[in-house]
Amino acid sequence: MLTHHAQVLNLFSLCEKTIEHKKLQKIIYIAKSFGAPFAEKYRYHRLGPYSEDLFVRLEELCNLHFLQEEQHNVDAVYVLTEEGEKFLHTLRTKKEKDSYTSMYKSLNEQSLATLEQMAALLYFQQMEGDGVRDPHLISRYSDQEWLHAETYLTTLRERQVFYEGS
């Protein structure tokens, strides 16, 4: 019943820290692109892929008291609550705990800017092929920042066999 909710909660548990709303949107999109079992549908928005499904799921998780939303500057930050941990504990298997842990943690350590770039690159590669980018995003970041995002995506692709085989 709450399988998709549990997948989102599991990400919070594995990252062992709070996650900003904007970063969470990008992390889940990128992880889903690499095979992580998320059901959220995405469409392109001003700063890359965005999921209304995820937004609603986060509201539901807060209403169930599994996540707590806190306002920090201009973005919401979500914290896994004790109730959320208890719920996860009843569902968790060893495979769920280990499969994508390193990817989630690694993505969460990236800056929002890098995640925006990576998500946009993946989105356009999946939709239209290599090299297509949103002009609005291109102007926000330097060539060096784009190169960093592309390099990091290459690193994730090289590790993908590990993620799928875990």
Short mmCIF file of C-alpha atoms in Angstrom, two decimals:
data_model
loop_
_atom_site.label_atom_id
_atom_site.label_comp_id
_atom_site.label_asym_id
_atom_site.label_seq_id
_atom_site.Cartn_x
_atom_site.Cartn_y
_atom_site.Cartn_z
CA MET A 1 0.00 0.00 0.00
CA LEU A 2 2.70 2.50 0.94
CA THR A 3 5.45 0.90 -1.14
CA HIS A 4 6.35 4.07 -3.04
CA HIS A 5 6.28 6.08 0.17
CA ALA A 6 8.65 3.56 1.77
CA GLN A 7 11.11 3.93 -1.12
CA VAL A 8 11.31 7.67 -0.49
CA LEU A 9 11.67 7.16 3.27
CA ASN A 10 14.40 4.59 2.66
CA LEU A 11 16.44 7.20 0.80
CA PHE A 12 16.27 9.50 3.85
CA SER A 13 17.31 6.70 6.16
CA LEU A 14 20.24 5.68 3.96
CA CYS A 15 21.49 9.25 3.56
CA GLU A 16 21.38 9.67 7.35
CA LYS A 17 20.60 13.37 7.18
CA THR A 18 18.08 15.94 6.13
CA ILE A 19 17.50 16.58 2.45
CA GLU A 20 16.37 19.81 0.83
CA HIS A 21 13.25 19.60 -1.34
CA LYS A 22 15.03 20.77 -4.52
CA LYS A 23 17.93 18.36 -3.99
CA LEU A 24 15.55 15.50 -3.31
CA GLN A 25 13.76 16.10 -6.62
CA LYS A 26 17.07 15.84 -8.48
CA ILE A 27 18.50 12.93 -6.45
CA ILE A 28 15.45 10.77 -7.08
CA TYR A 29 15.36 11.66 -10.78
CA ILE A 30 19.05 10.80 -11.22
CA ALA A 31 18.83 7.61 -9.15
CA LYS A 32 15.71 6.54 -11.07
CA SER A 33 17.63 7.11 -14.32
CA PHE A 34 20.19 4.61 -13.04
CA GLY A 35 17.61 1.98 -12.14
CA ALA A 36 16.61 2.85 -8.57
CA PRO A 37 13.04 1.71 -7.91
CA PHE A 38 11.17 5.02 -7.79
CA ALA A 39 7.73 5.38 -9.38
CA GLU A 40 7.56 9.16 -9.59
CA LYS A 41 6.84 10.67 -13.00
CA TYR A 42 8.82 13.74 -14.04
CA ARG A 43 8.33 16.59 -16.47
CA TYR A 44 10.73 19.35 -17.35
CA HIS A 45 10.49 22.47 -15.24
CA ARG A 46 12.48 25.67 -15.01
CA LEU A 47 15.54 24.12 -13.34
CA GLY A 48 15.35 20.60 -14.68
CA PRO A 49 13.11 17.58 -14.10
CA TYR A 50 10.38 18.01 -11.48
CA SER A 51 7.86 15.53 -10.09
CA GLU A 52 4.46 16.63 -8.83
CA ASP A 53 4.04 12.99 -7.69
CA LEU A 54 7.03 13.37 -5.38
CA PHE A 55 5.73 16.68 -4.03
CA VAL A 56 2.39 15.03 -3.14
CA ARG A 57 4.15 11.97 -1.68
CA LEU A 58 6.25 14.24 0.58
CA GLU A 59 3.11 15.99 1.81
CA GLU A 60 1.54 12.62 2.58
CA LEU A 61 4.65 11.46 4.44
CA CYS A 62 4.56 14.64 6.53
CA ASN A 63 0.83 14.13 7.24
CA LEU A 64 1.61 10.58 8.41
CA HIS A 65 4.36 12.06 10.65
CA PHE A 66 7.01 9.94 8.90
CA LEU A 67 8.82 13.08 7.73
CA GLN A 68 9.03 16.50 9.30
CA GLU A 69 9.22 19.54 7.04
CA GLU A 70 11.30 22.48 8.22
CA GLN A 71 11.74 25.77 6.43
CA HIS A 72 15.38 26.79 5.84
CA ASN A 73 15.97 29.98 3.91
CA VAL A 74 13.87 29.61 0.75
CA ASP A 75 13.68 25.81 0.57
CA ALA A 76 11.94 23.18 2.63
CA VAL A 77 14.13 20.61 4.34
CA TYR A 78 12.80 17.18 5.25
CA VAL A 79 13.85 15.12 8.26
CA LEU A 80 13.02 11.46 8.82
CA THR A 81 11.10 11.17 12.10
CA GLU A 82 11.19 8.40 14.68
CA GLU A 83 7.77 7.26 13.41
CA GLY A 84 9.20 7.09 9.89
CA GLU A 85 12.15 5.00 11.10
CA LYS A 86 9.80 2.60 12.89
CA PHE A 87 7.68 2.24 9.76
CA LEU A 88 10.77 1.53 7.65
CA HIS A 89 12.09 -0.96 10.17
CA THR A 90 8.95 -3.08 9.75
CA LEU A 91 9.44 -3.18 5.95
CA ARG A 92 13.18 -3.16 5.41
CA THR A 93 15.09 -6.06 3.95
CA LYS A 94 18.86 -6.37 3.66
CA LYS A 95 18.73 -5.82 -0.12
CA GLU A 96 16.73 -2.60 0.22
CA LYS A 97 19.18 -1.36 2.80
CA ASP A 98 22.28 -1.95 0.66
CA SER A 99 21.37 -1.67 -3.03
CA TYR A 100 21.67 2.04 -3.76
CA THR A 101 23.14 3.34 -0.50
CA SER A 102 26.41 4.57 -1.97
CA MET A 103 24.65 6.25 -4.90
CA TYR A 104 22.16 8.07 -2.65
CA LYS A 105 24.88 9.24 -0.28
CA SER A 106 27.14 10.33 -3.12
CA LEU A 107 24.35 12.28 -4.83
CA ASN A 108 23.32 13.91 -1.55
CA GLU A 109 26.90 15.16 -1.10
CA GLN A 110 26.76 17.02 -4.43
CA SER A 111 25.74 20.65 -4.62
CA LEU A 112 22.26 21.56 -5.81
CA ALA A 113 23.85 23.17 -8.88
CA THR A 114 25.63 19.94 -9.86
CA LEU A 115 22.45 17.92 -9.32
CA GLU A 116 20.46 20.39 -11.47
CA GLN A 117 22.99 20.05 -14.27
CA MET A 118 23.16 16.26 -14.04
CA ALA A 119 19.37 15.89 -14.00
CA ALA A 120 18.99 18.24 -16.97
CA LEU A 121 21.67 16.39 -18.94
CA LEU A 122 20.03 13.04 -18.23
CA TYR A 123 16.59 14.37 -19.08
CA PHE A 124 17.61 15.74 -22.45
CA GLN A 125 19.75 12.69 -23.26
CA GLN A 126 16.80 10.42 -22.55
CA MET A 127 14.29 12.60 -24.39
CA GLU A 128 16.23 14.00 -27.32
CA GLY A 129 19.74 12.59 -27.44
CA ASP A 130 23.15 13.88 -26.36
CA GLY A 131 24.07 17.54 -26.32
CA VAL A 132 20.67 19.19 -25.95
CA ARG A 133 20.40 21.60 -23.05
CA ASP A 134 17.97 24.21 -21.81
CA PRO A 135 19.30 27.69 -22.73
CA HIS A 136 18.14 28.99 -19.34
CA LEU A 137 20.28 26.41 -17.55
CA ILE A 138 23.27 26.85 -19.87
CA SER A 139 23.58 30.50 -18.93
CA ARG A 140 23.39 29.76 -15.18
CA TYR A 141 26.57 27.66 -15.11
CA SER A 142 30.10 27.86 -16.44
CA ASP A 143 31.61 25.40 -18.91
CA GLN A 144 33.72 24.04 -16.05
CA GLU A 145 30.58 23.36 -13.97
CA TRP A 146 28.94 21.55 -16.90
CA LEU A 147 32.09 19.48 -17.37
CA HIS A 148 32.05 18.54 -13.67
CA ALA A 149 28.42 17.37 -13.97
CA GLU A 150 29.17 15.37 -17.13
CA THR A 151 32.23 13.78 -15.50
CA TYR A 152 30.23 12.82 -12.44
CA LEU A 153 27.53 11.24 -14.64
CA THR A 154 30.23 9.22 -16.39
CA THR A 155 31.43 8.02 -12.99
CA LEU A 156 27.89 6.94 -12.08
CA ARG A 157 27.53 5.10 -15.39
CA GLU A 158 30.77 3.22 -14.71
CA ARG A 159 29.43 2.18 -11.30
CA GLN A 160 25.98 1.26 -12.62
CA VAL A 161 26.81 -2.45 -12.84
CA PHE A 162 27.50 -2.37 -9.11
CA TYR A 163 24.16 -0.72 -8.34
CA GLU A 164 22.18 -3.14 -10.48
CA GLY A 165 24.01 -6.16 -9.13
CA SER A 166 23.66 -5.32 -5.45
#
